[in-house]
Tab-separated table of C-alpha atoms in Angstrom:
chain	number	residue	atom	x	y	z
A	1	MET	CA	-40.215	14.779	-4.350
A	2	THR	CA	-38.700	16.591	-1.512
A	3	VAL	CA	-34.724	15.998	-0.020
A	4	ARG	CA	-36.427	15.076	3.124
A	5	VAL	CA	-38.303	12.503	1.831
A	6	ILE	CA	-35.784	11.237	-0.460
A	7	PHE	CA	-33.453	10.687	2.635
A	8	ASP	CA	-36.793	9.521	4.778
A	9	VAL	CA	-37.105	6.769	2.235
A	10	LEU	CA	-33.384	5.752	1.649
A	11	ILE	CA	-33.268	2.183	3.125
A	12	VAL	CA	-30.477	-0.878	3.082
A	13	ARG	CA	-30.838	-3.944	3.952
A	14	GLY	CA	-33.980	-2.427	6.716
A	15	LYS	CA	-31.561	-0.170	8.676
A	16	GLN	CA	-32.581	3.071	8.012
A	17	ARG	CA	-29.515	5.770	6.280
A	18	PRO	CA	-27.697	8.035	8.412
A	19	GLU	CA	-29.733	11.310	8.697
A	20	ALA	CA	-30.135	13.568	5.942
A	21	PRO	CA	-28.026	17.195	5.388
A	22	PRO	CA	-29.619	19.814	7.118
A	23	SER	CA	-32.646	21.700	5.009
A	24	GLY	CA	-31.453	25.054	3.745
A	25	GLY	CA	-28.920	26.757	1.143
A	26	SER	CA	-26.530	23.980	2.445
A	27	CYS	CA	-29.358	21.375	1.324
A	28	ASN	CA	-26.852	20.463	-1.644
A	29	LEU	CA	-24.159	20.357	-0.660
A	30	GLY	CA	-24.523	18.678	2.705
A	31	LEU	CA	-26.558	15.974	-0.034
A	32	ALA	CA	-23.237	16.192	-2.420
A	33	SER	CA	-21.312	15.350	0.343
A	34	TYR	CA	-23.655	12.588	1.715
A	35	ARG	CA	-23.291	10.861	-1.234
A	36	ARG	CA	-19.657	10.904	-1.847
A	37	SER	CA	-19.307	9.087	1.737
A	38	VAL	CA	-21.762	6.253	0.682
A	39	SER	CA	-19.517	6.176	-2.833
A	40	GLU	CA	-16.571	5.934	-0.558
A	41	THR	CA	-17.622	3.535	1.429
A	42	LYS	CA	-18.848	1.204	-1.014
A	43	ARG	CA	-15.274	1.586	-2.714
A	44	ALA	CA	-13.357	0.491	0.111
A	45	ALA	CA	-16.130	-2.744	0.681
A	46	ILE	CA	-15.695	-3.925	-2.805
A	47	LEU	CA	-11.879	-3.571	-2.212
A	48	LYS	CA	-12.098	-5.492	0.575
A	49	ALA	CA	-14.564	-8.408	-0.535
A	50	ALA	CA	-11.945	-8.022	-3.699
A	51	ARG	CA	-8.980	-8.684	-2.317
A	52	GLU	CA	-10.228	-12.040	0.341
A	53	ASN	CA	-11.704	-13.259	-3.203
A	54	PHE	CA	-8.030	-12.496	-5.016
A	55	LEU	CA	-6.231	-13.893	-2.361
A	56	LYS	CA	-8.722	-17.312	-1.640
A	57	GLY	CA	-8.693	-18.574	-5.118
A	58	GLY	CA	-5.937	-16.192	-7.312
A	59	TYR	CA	-7.186	-13.759	-10.004
A	60	SER	CA	-8.691	-16.343	-12.560
A	61	ARG	CA	-11.313	-17.685	-10.450
A	62	ALA	CA	-12.506	-14.520	-8.460
A	63	ALA	CA	-15.524	-13.644	-10.409
A	64	MET	CA	-17.467	-10.495	-10.179
A	65	ALA	CA	-20.692	-11.234	-9.363
A	66	GLU	CA	-19.761	-12.891	-5.871
A	67	ILE	CA	-17.312	-9.737	-4.732
A	68	ALA	CA	-20.221	-7.550	-5.455
A	69	ARG	CA	-22.256	-10.572	-3.254
A	70	ASP	CA	-19.570	-9.820	-0.474
A	71	ALA	CA	-19.270	-6.408	-0.294
A	72	ASP	CA	-23.095	-6.268	0.070
A	73	VAL	CA	-23.927	-4.132	-3.798
A	74	SER	CA	-24.989	-4.963	-6.822
A	75	THR	CA	-22.677	-5.721	-9.998
A	76	ALA	CA	-23.692	-2.529	-11.746
A	77	THR	CA	-22.373	-0.591	-8.676
A	78	LEU	CA	-19.373	-2.333	-8.571
A	79	TYR	CA	-18.758	-1.820	-12.213
A	80	LYS	CA	-19.107	2.061	-12.057
A	81	HIS	CA	-16.501	1.823	-9.635
A	82	PHE	CA	-14.264	-0.292	-11.888
A	83	SER	CA	-14.688	-0.694	-15.203
A	84	SER	CA	-13.104	-4.498	-15.372
A	85	LYS	CA	-11.380	-7.756	-12.999
A	86	ASP	CA	-8.244	-6.011	-14.340
A	87	ALA	CA	-8.984	-3.247	-13.213
A	88	LEU	CA	-9.806	-3.873	-10.016
A	89	PHE	CA	-6.808	-6.013	-9.175
A	90	THR	CA	-4.673	-3.162	-10.844
A	91	ALA	CA	-6.403	-0.687	-7.766
A	92	ILE	CA	-6.021	-3.565	-5.349
A	93	VAL	CA	-2.068	-3.210	-5.705
A	94	GLN	CA	-1.899	0.108	-5.782
A	95	ASP	CA	-4.107	0.570	-2.733
A	96	ALA	CA	-2.063	-2.485	-0.560
A	97	TYR	CA	1.374	-0.255	-1.668
A	98	THR	CA	0.238	3.522	-1.498
A	99	GLY	CA	-2.497	3.696	0.822
A	100	THR	CA	-2.255	5.418	3.836
A	101	GLU	CA	-1.347	2.441	5.903
A	102	GLY	CA	0.802	0.959	2.923
A	103	SER	CA	2.947	4.630	2.391
A	104	LEU	CA	6.724	4.008	2.901
A	105	TYR	CA	6.902	7.894	2.895
A	106	THR	CA	7.330	9.269	6.047
A	107	ASP	CA	8.130	12.773	7.534
A	108	ILE	CA	11.524	12.691	8.376
A	109	THR	CA	11.310	15.986	10.719
A	110	GLY	CA	13.257	15.457	13.925
A	111	LEU	CA	14.199	11.936	12.873
A	112	SER	CA	17.890	11.477	12.224
A	113	ALA	CA	18.824	9.314	8.603
A	114	ARG	CA	19.282	5.575	10.039
A	115	ASP	CA	15.712	6.086	11.937
A	116	VAL	CA	13.750	7.370	8.872
A	117	LEU	CA	15.811	4.474	7.199
A	118	ARG	CA	14.285	2.125	9.435
A	119	ASN	CA	10.940	3.522	9.467
A	120	ILE	CA	10.646	2.365	5.710
A	121	GLY	CA	12.497	-0.576	5.914
A	122	ARG	CA	9.731	-1.246	8.643
A	123	THR	CA	7.488	-0.383	6.973
A	124	TYR	CA	7.982	-1.993	3.914
A	125	MET	CA	8.198	-5.468	5.852
A	126	ARG	CA	4.903	-5.236	7.616
A	127	GLN	CA	3.868	-4.542	3.734
A	128	GLN	CA	5.006	-7.695	2.941
A	129	PHE	CA	3.809	-9.945	5.308
A	130	ASP	CA	1.280	-8.492	7.806
A	131	GLY	CA	-0.289	-6.628	4.470
A	132	GLN	CA	0.185	-9.818	2.779
A	133	MET	CA	2.158	-8.073	0.144
A	134	ASN	CA	3.631	-11.188	-0.968
A	135	ALA	CA	0.638	-12.948	-1.092
A	136	LEU	CA	-0.114	-10.593	-3.869
A	137	LEU	CA	2.454	-10.848	-5.809
A	138	ARG	CA	2.515	-14.204	-6.403
A	139	ILE	CA	-1.054	-13.738	-7.680
A	140	VAL	CA	0.607	-11.050	-10.170
A	141	ILE	CA	3.176	-13.273	-11.319
A	142	ALA	CA	1.413	-16.321	-12.056
A	143	GLU	CA	-0.790	-14.220	-14.562
A	144	VAL	CA	1.921	-12.665	-16.361
A	145	PRO	CA	1.865	-14.929	-19.561
A	146	SER	CA	-2.170	-14.799	-19.702
A	147	ALA	CA	-2.339	-11.274	-18.856
A	148	PRO	CA	0.316	-9.089	-19.373
A	149	GLN	CA	-0.841	-5.680	-18.863
A	150	LEU	CA	-2.401	-6.209	-15.779
A	151	ALA	CA	1.169	-7.012	-14.711
A	152	ARG	CA	2.550	-4.151	-15.891
A	153	ASP	CA	-0.018	-2.076	-14.578
A	154	ALA	CA	0.855	-4.028	-11.355
A	155	TYR	CA	4.500	-3.211	-11.685
A	156	GLN	CA	3.797	0.599	-12.693
A	157	ASN	CA	1.291	1.443	-9.826
A	158	GLY	CA	2.682	-0.681	-7.081
A	159	VAL	CA	6.321	-1.421	-7.271
A	160	LEU	CA	7.681	2.196	-9.421
A	161	ALA	CA	5.303	4.005	-7.275
A	162	ARG	CA	6.760	2.482	-4.157
A	163	TYR	CA	10.322	3.756	-5.119
A	164	ASP	CA	9.777	6.791	-6.174
A	165	GLN	CA	8.165	7.326	-2.173
A	166	ILE	CA	11.779	5.977	-1.225
A	167	ARG	CA	13.146	8.423	-3.733
A	168	GLN	CA	11.410	11.642	-2.033
A	169	VAL	CA	12.212	10.601	1.672
A	170	ILE	CA	16.149	10.352	-0.124
A	171	GLU	CA	15.603	13.399	-1.203
A	172	GLU	CA	15.269	14.939	2.029
A	173	LEU	CA	17.456	13.622	3.418
A	174	VAL	CA	20.352	14.881	0.757
A	175	ALA	CA	18.378	18.256	1.042
A	176	ARG	CA	18.778	18.507	4.441
A	177	GLY	CA	22.623	17.291	4.351
A	178	ASP	CA	22.463	13.587	5.507
A	179	LEU	CA	23.493	11.944	2.683
A	180	LYS	CA	25.764	12.665	-0.233
A	181	PRO	CA	24.011	14.175	-3.387
A	182	HIS	CA	24.185	10.938	-5.615
A	183	ASN	CA	21.288	9.138	-8.391
A	184	LEU	CA	18.317	9.195	-6.380
A	185	HIS	CA	16.404	6.952	-8.923
A	186	ASP	CA	19.671	4.182	-8.172
A	187	GLY	CA	19.889	4.958	-4.605
A	188	ALA	CA	16.575	4.122	-4.185
A	189	ARG	CA	16.355	0.593	-5.387
A	190	HIS	CA	19.922	0.209	-3.799
A	191	LEU	CA	18.046	0.277	-0.683
A	192	GLY	CA	14.922	-1.280	-1.644
A	193	GLY	CA	16.591	-3.978	-3.027
A	194	MET	CA	18.519	-5.082	-0.125
A	195	VAL	CA	15.376	-5.397	2.054
A	196	LYS	CA	14.191	-7.150	-0.833
A	197	GLU	CA	16.744	-9.892	0.014
A	198	PHE	CA	15.244	-10.643	3.431
A	199	VAL	CA	11.493	-9.255	3.152
A	200	VAL	CA	10.393	-10.349	-0.747
A	201	TRP	CA	12.322	-13.111	-2.178
A	202	PRO	CA	12.227	-16.040	0.326
A	203	ALA	CA	8.639	-15.421	0.608
A	204	LEU	CA	7.284	-15.689	-3.144
A	205	PHE	CA	9.110	-19.115	-3.381
A	206	THR	CA	7.547	-19.996	-0.001
A	207	PRO	CA	4.504	-19.672	0.364
A	208	ASP	CA	4.749	-21.039	3.844
A	209	PHE	CA	7.377	-18.302	4.576
A	210	GLN	CA	7.813	-17.218	8.359
A	211	LYS	CA	9.364	-13.485	8.818
A	212	PRO	CA	12.277	-14.254	10.791
A	213	ASP	CA	12.885	-13.281	14.147
A	214	ASP	CA	15.969	-11.406	13.502
A	215	ILE	CA	14.262	-9.561	10.794
A	216	ASP	CA	14.794	-6.099	12.645
A	217	ALA	CA	18.557	-6.524	13.043
A	218	LYS	CA	18.579	-7.806	9.301
A	219	ILE	CA	17.168	-4.484	8.263
A	220	ASP	CA	19.346	-2.183	10.474
A	221	ALA	CA	22.458	-4.383	8.477
A	222	CYS	CA	20.804	-3.256	5.153
A	223	ILE	CA	20.872	0.328	6.192
A	224	ASP	CA	23.884	0.096	7.814
A	225	ALA	CA	25.277	-0.374	4.190
A	226	TYR	CA	23.257	2.098	2.425
A	227	LEU	CA	24.434	4.656	4.735
A	228	LYS	CA	28.672	3.197	4.440
A	229	ILE	CA	27.678	4.205	0.535
A	230	TYR	CA	25.266	7.337	0.565
A	231	GLY	CA	25.829	8.830	4.071
A	232	ALA	CA	27.062	11.602	5.206
A	233	GLU	CA	29.779	11.872	7.900
A	234	SER	CA	27.474	12.550	10.484
A	235	ALA	CA	24.978	10.077	9.329
A	236	VAL	CA	26.835	7.137	9.530
A	237	ALA	CA	28.365	6.229	12.714
A	238	ARG	CA	26.392	4.328	14.814
A	239	PRO	CA	24.194	5.057	17.735
A	240	ARG	CA	24.863	3.589	21.224
A	241	GLU	CA	22.492	0.629	21.494
A	242	LYS	CA	20.689	1.432	24.220
A	243	GLU	CA	19.870	4.708	21.715
A	244	ILE	CA	18.526	2.884	19.441
A	245	GLY	CA	15.367	1.536	21.295
A	246	THR	CA	13.744	-0.990	19.500
């Protein structure tokens, strides 16, 4: 059967798949690209369905068969992407912490140290509230006694990965002369720890906890404290109110 015929008969729930790649010398390359695109689309659908299932009923109640159904893939396809429920949940946590929308790493070009750190703090806030990271963390904590490896993986691929993103930014600010040389490992935790006091700990113990109206001011206060400890003289002076903007 030719490649053209293969693409002509590929159907997904009554809808024809995207047009086949061009024939000729680029056919194999086009077919590989097509398959990769389909695989990535299915993986994204699985992660979305799994996230919704875990958040709805918790880790223990989530079923792989139900996740596959909600993702509109076969159970075999689900296991092809993720070998176990543990691996699937770990991928969800990792994606939430380090994915395109979740990364705390930021380009410092043209930004003051204060603005760079403010971006980190506000992205952190969005992850925890809008990205439902607080809800995911509650699931992880609930599973520590019965699935300690799951919790360790979530900590390694989530919490520690996020601290590493902060460390990378701090390292660039030190190299640029905006921050004093210091222990970057500890510095990242000092910054993240202050922000956590307002966006993580209260929410973990109060499921209906709402983002405070003055959260931006609280984050700015954390940044002020951090810059007083680690900031170079040029980065410590607080800008005039009209320059702060949002």
